[in-house]
Amino acid sequence: MKVNQFSEQNLDAAPTILVLGYFDGLHRGHQALFDKARELAVEKNASISVLTFPESPILVFKKFNEDLLKHLTSPNKRLALFEENGVDFLYLTDFTSHFAKLTSHDFVQKYVKKLNIAAIVVGFDYQFGSDHGDLTQLSDYESYQIAQVSDAGEKISSTRVRQAILDGDVSLTNHLLGYDYEVTGLVVHGEARGRTIGYPTANIESKNYQYLPAIGVYVVDIEVLGTRYRGMASIGYNDTFGGQHQTLEVNIFDFRDEIYGETATVYFLKRIRGMIKFDGVEGLIAQMDSDEKISREY
């Protein structure tokens, strides 16, 4: 897959199926668009292109807060998901105030017409341009609007996935995404209390503005140094020890290496419980023994 900023000198001239949208997380609803795009690409002997934005368009319209920078995937994971879904050319353009003022006609003239379009694929609720254009503005092209994908009677959307993460329901999150939710970060030094009670942890500090699941204990896999291990993760404030800073700590089973400074990816598989403040270390250790058993048997 080739990744370029959208500019005339970077555009491929061959016939292409253009998929339009923002695609935060590339969940099962998004994947339906790419299923259709791959079908059309075979039928028309065309490539698949995506025109999208590196950051959410909402940044241009809402008062800033840090959550507006957060994503359901790291930049690298997002690229990998596009590639897994058959994308050959990923074109990025910044969603700015100037871009937001483009009408749907302007958008077609400045962007869509620059590509050799064999067909266009969009989602059921896709609108574009300052005049909120829809598929009628793309009538010069063979266009397909993919129906809503639902689960348990509700549409699958980035908003629904995001809420499931914040609720700590990672089982639902993974079901809606179609893959395991992951957070990537650096292994950094923490308080080192875990090793004193027989449960050393890797402290993961994400630098990708990703959503962390709700405070609690989770069954996880963790990938580090090219190998994936089972473990259990704690997200919280170390209440038993009076902690103040929210942390993501992973006890990696059957692992003893020093990995400070390494990049690690944590895959959230199941929530075991919420956070408990224990009266002493003995209660904490007994609970962690139980958490480990659940995690190993998952």
Coordinates of C-alpha atoms in Angstrom, one line a residue:
M1 CA 0.0 0.0 0.0
K2 CA 1.3 3.4 -0.9
V3 CA 0.6 6.3 1.5
N4 CA 0.8 9.9 0.2
Q5 CA -0.5 13.4 0.9
F6 CA -3.2 14.1 -1.7
S7 CA -1.5 16.2 -4.5
E8 CA -1.7 15.8 -8.3
Q9 CA 1.9 14.6 -8.6
N10 CA 1.2 11.8 -6.1
L11 CA -1.9 10.4 -7.7
D12 CA -1.9 7.0 -9.5
A13 CA -3.4 7.2 -13.0
A14 CA -4.9 3.7 -13.2
P15 CA -8.6 3.0 -12.7
T16 CA -9.5 2.9 -9.0
I17 CA -12.3 2.2 -6.6
L18 CA -12.5 5.2 -4.3
V19 CA -13.7 4.7 -0.7
L20 CA -14.6 7.8 1.2
G21 CA -14.8 8.4 4.9
Y22 CA -12.8 9.1 8.1
F23 CA -12.6 5.5 9.3
D24 CA -11.6 5.7 13.0
G25 CA -11.0 2.1 14.0
L26 CA -12.0 0.4 10.8
H27 CA -14.7 -1.5 12.6
R28 CA -17.1 -4.1 11.1
G29 CA -19.3 -1.4 9.7
H30 CA -16.4 0.1 7.8
Q31 CA -15.2 -3.3 6.7
A32 CA -18.5 -3.7 4.8
L33 CA -17.4 -0.9 2.5
F34 CA -14.1 -2.5 1.8
D35 CA -15.8 -5.9 1.1
K36 CA -17.7 -4.1 -1.7
A37 CA -14.6 -2.2 -2.9
R38 CA -12.7 -5.5 -3.2
E39 CA -15.6 -7.1 -5.2
L40 CA -15.7 -4.1 -7.5
A41 CA -11.9 -4.0 -7.9
V42 CA -11.9 -7.6 -9.2
E43 CA -14.9 -7.0 -11.4
K44 CA -13.3 -3.8 -13.0
N45 CA -9.7 -4.8 -12.8
A46 CA -9.1 -1.7 -10.7
S47 CA -7.1 -0.7 -7.6
I48 CA -8.6 0.5 -4.3
S49 CA -8.0 4.0 -3.1
V50 CA -9.0 5.8 0.1
L51 CA -9.1 9.5 0.6
T52 CA -9.2 10.4 4.3
F53 CA -7.9 12.5 7.1
P54 CA -5.1 11.9 9.7
E55 CA -7.1 13.6 12.4
S56 CA -10.8 13.8 13.2
P57 CA -12.8 16.5 11.3
I58 CA -14.4 17.3 14.7
L59 CA -11.3 19.2 15.7
V60 CA -12.3 22.0 13.4
F61 CA -15.8 22.4 14.8
K62 CA -15.5 21.9 18.6
K63 CA -13.7 23.7 21.4
F64 CA -10.5 21.8 22.0
N65 CA -10.0 19.2 24.7
E66 CA -7.4 16.4 24.7
D67 CA -9.9 13.7 24.0
L68 CA -10.5 15.1 20.5
L69 CA -6.9 13.9 19.6
K70 CA -7.6 10.4 20.7
H71 CA -8.1 7.5 18.2
L72 CA -9.3 3.9 18.3
T73 CA -6.1 2.8 16.6
S74 CA -2.5 3.9 16.6
P75 CA -1.3 5.4 13.3
N76 CA 0.6 2.2 12.4
K77 CA -2.4 0.0 13.3
R78 CA -4.7 2.2 11.2
L79 CA -2.4 1.8 8.2
A80 CA -2.1 -1.9 8.7
L81 CA -5.9 -2.2 8.8
F82 CA -6.3 -0.3 5.6
E83 CA -3.8 -2.7 4.0
E84 CA -5.5 -5.7 5.4
N85 CA -8.7 -4.5 3.8
G86 CA -7.2 -4.4 0.4
V87 CA -6.3 -0.7 0.0
D88 CA -3.6 0.0 -2.6
F89 CA -3.4 3.8 -2.3
L90 CA -4.1 5.8 0.8
Y91 CA -4.4 9.5 0.2
L92 CA -4.3 11.9 3.2
T93 CA -5.4 15.5 3.4
D94 CA -5.7 17.7 6.4
F95 CA -9.2 18.7 7.5
T96 CA -8.7 22.4 8.0
S97 CA -11.0 25.4 8.2
H98 CA -10.4 26.0 4.5
F99 CA -11.2 22.4 3.7
A100 CA -14.4 22.6 5.7
K101 CA -15.6 25.5 3.6
L102 CA -15.5 23.5 0.4
T103 CA -18.9 22.8 -1.1
S104 CA -19.7 19.3 -2.3
H105 CA -19.2 20.6 -5.9
D106 CA -15.8 22.0 -4.9
F107 CA -14.7 18.7 -3.3
V108 CA -15.6 16.8 -6.4
Q109 CA -13.7 19.2 -8.7
K110 CA -10.6 19.5 -6.5
Y111 CA -10.3 15.9 -5.3
V112 CA -12.6 13.3 -6.9
K113 CA -12.1 14.4 -10.5
K114 CA -8.3 14.2 -10.1
L115 CA -8.5 10.4 -9.9
N116 CA -9.4 7.9 -12.6
I117 CA -12.6 6.7 -10.9
A118 CA -14.0 3.3 -11.8
A119 CA -16.5 3.4 -8.9
I120 CA -17.1 5.1 -5.5
V121 CA -18.1 3.4 -2.3
V122 CA -19.4 5.3 0.8
G123 CA -21.3 4.5 4.0
F124 CA -25.0 4.8 4.6
D125 CA -24.7 8.1 6.4
Y126 CA -21.9 9.7 4.3
Q127 CA -22.2 13.4 3.6
F128 CA -19.5 15.8 2.4
G129 CA -18.9 19.5 1.7
S130 CA -20.2 22.5 3.6
D131 CA -23.6 22.0 1.9
H132 CA -23.8 18.4 3.3
G133 CA -23.8 16.8 -0.1
D134 CA -24.8 13.2 -0.6
L135 CA -24.7 10.6 -3.3
T136 CA -26.6 12.8 -5.7
Q137 CA -23.5 15.0 -6.0
L138 CA -21.6 11.9 -7.2
S139 CA -24.1 11.1 -10.0
D140 CA -21.4 11.3 -12.7
Y141 CA -19.8 8.2 -11.2
E142 CA -20.9 4.7 -10.6
S143 CA -21.5 5.0 -6.8
Y144 CA -22.5 2.5 -4.1
Q145 CA -23.9 3.4 -0.7
I146 CA -23.4 0.5 1.8
A147 CA -26.3 -0.2 4.1
Q148 CA -25.9 0.2 7.9
V149 CA -24.3 -2.7 9.7
S150 CA -26.0 -3.5 13.0
D151 CA -25.3 -5.7 16.0
A152 CA -27.9 -6.5 18.7
G153 CA -30.3 -4.0 17.1
E154 CA -27.9 -1.1 17.1
K155 CA -25.7 0.3 14.4
I156 CA -21.9 -0.4 14.6
S157 CA -20.2 2.9 14.8
S158 CA -17.0 4.5 16.1
T159 CA -19.0 6.2 18.8
R160 CA -20.4 2.9 20.0
V161 CA -17.0 1.2 19.9
R162 CA -15.5 4.2 21.9
Q163 CA -18.2 3.9 24.5
A164 CA -17.6 0.2 24.9
I165 CA -13.9 0.9 25.6
L166 CA -14.7 3.6 28.1
D167 CA -17.1 1.3 29.8
G168 CA -14.4 -1.4 30.0
D169 CA -16.5 -3.8 27.9
V170 CA -13.6 -5.0 25.8
S171 CA -15.4 -8.2 24.8
L172 CA -18.1 -6.0 23.1
T173 CA -15.4 -3.7 21.8
N174 CA -13.6 -6.6 20.1
H175 CA -16.9 -8.0 18.7
L176 CA -17.8 -4.7 17.1
L177 CA -14.3 -4.1 15.8
G178 CA -13.8 -7.6 14.4
Y179 CA -10.3 -7.7 16.0
D180 CA -8.7 -7.3 19.4
Y181 CA -8.5 -3.8 20.7
E182 CA -4.9 -2.8 21.3
V183 CA -2.8 0.0 22.8
T184 CA 0.8 0.5 21.9
G185 CA 3.4 2.3 24.0
L186 CA 6.8 2.4 25.5
V187 CA 7.8 0.3 28.5
V188 CA 8.9 2.8 31.2
H189 CA 10.0 2.6 34.8
G190 CA 7.2 2.6 37.4
E191 CA 7.1 2.3 41.2
A192 CA 8.5 -1.3 41.0
R193 CA 6.1 -2.4 43.7
G194 CA 4.8 -5.4 41.8
R195 CA 8.1 -7.3 41.9
T196 CA 8.2 -7.0 45.7
I197 CA 4.9 -9.0 45.9
G198 CA 5.8 -11.6 43.2
Y199 CA 4.0 -9.8 40.4
P200 CA 6.4 -7.7 38.4
T201 CA 4.8 -5.5 35.8
A202 CA 5.7 -3.7 32.6
N203 CA 4.4 -0.1 32.8
I204 CA 3.2 0.9 29.3
E205 CA 3.0 4.6 28.5
S206 CA 1.1 5.2 25.2
K207 CA 2.3 8.1 23.0
N208 CA -0.4 7.6 20.4
Y209 CA -3.4 9.4 22.0
Q210 CA -5.4 6.2 22.3
Y211 CA -8.4 5.5 24.5
L212 CA -7.7 3.4 27.6
P213 CA -10.4 1.0 28.8
A214 CA -12.1 1.8 32.1
I215 CA -10.3 1.3 35.4
G216 CA -10.0 -2.4 36.2
V217 CA -8.1 -5.6 35.7
Y218 CA -8.1 -7.4 32.3
V219 CA -7.0 -10.5 30.5
V220 CA -4.5 -9.4 27.9
D221 CA -1.9 -10.5 25.4
I222 CA 1.2 -8.4 25.1
E223 CA 3.5 -8.4 22.1
V224 CA 7.1 -7.3 22.8
L225 CA 10.4 -8.2 21.0
G226 CA 8.4 -9.9 18.3
T227 CA 6.7 -12.4 20.6
R228 CA 3.1 -12.4 22.0
Y229 CA 2.6 -13.5 25.6
R230 CA -0.4 -13.9 27.8
G231 CA -0.7 -11.7 30.8
M232 CA -3.0 -9.6 33.0
A233 CA -3.3 -5.8 33.0
S234 CA -4.3 -3.3 35.6
I235 CA -5.5 0.1 34.6
G236 CA -5.9 2.4 37.6
Y237 CA -4.1 4.4 40.3
N238 CA -2.6 1.8 42.6
D239 CA -5.3 2.6 45.2
T240 CA -3.8 0.2 47.8
F241 CA -0.6 2.2 47.7
G242 CA -2.1 5.6 47.4
G243 CA -1.2 6.2 43.8
Q244 CA -2.1 9.5 42.0
H245 CA -1.2 8.8 38.3
Q246 CA -3.3 6.5 36.1
T247 CA -1.2 3.7 34.8
L248 CA -1.4 0.7 32.5
E249 CA 0.6 -2.1 34.0
V250 CA 1.0 -5.6 32.6
N251 CA 2.1 -8.7 34.4
I252 CA 3.6 -10.9 31.6
F253 CA 3.3 -14.6 32.4
D254 CA 6.5 -16.7 32.3
F255 CA 8.6 -13.7 31.3
R256 CA 11.7 -12.4 33.1
D257 CA 13.5 -10.1 30.6
E258 CA 14.3 -6.4 31.1
I259 CA 12.4 -4.5 28.4
Y260 CA 12.6 -0.8 29.4
G261 CA 12.5 1.4 26.3
E262 CA 11.0 -1.3 24.1
T263 CA 7.7 -0.7 22.3
A264 CA 4.9 -3.1 23.4
T265 CA 1.4 -3.7 22.2
V266 CA -1.3 -4.7 24.7
Y267 CA -4.3 -6.6 23.3
F268 CA -7.4 -6.4 25.6
L269 CA -9.3 -9.7 25.7
K270 CA -11.7 -9.7 28.7
R271 CA -12.4 -7.6 31.7
I272 CA -12.0 -9.5 34.9
R273 CA -13.1 -7.0 37.5
G274 CA -13.1 -3.4 38.7
M275 CA -10.5 -1.9 40.9
I276 CA -10.5 -2.8 44.6
K277 CA -8.7 -1.0 47.4
F278 CA -7.3 -3.6 49.8
D279 CA -6.6 -3.2 53.5
G280 CA -3.2 -4.9 53.1
V281 CA -0.8 -6.6 50.7
E282 CA -2.0 -10.1 51.6
G283 CA -5.5 -9.4 50.2
L284 CA -4.0 -7.9 47.1
I285 CA -1.8 -11.0 46.5
A286 CA -4.7 -13.4 47.0
Q287 CA -6.8 -11.5 44.5
M288 CA -4.0 -11.4 42.0
D289 CA -3.5 -15.1 42.3
S290 CA -7.2 -15.5 41.3
D291 CA -6.9 -13.0 38.5
E292 CA -3.9 -14.9 37.1
K293 CA -5.8 -18.2 37.2
I294 CA -8.6 -16.6 35.2
S295 CA -6.2 -15.0 32.7
R296 CA -4.2 -18.2 32.1
E297 CA -7.4 -20.2 31.6
Y298 CA -9.1 -17.7 29.2

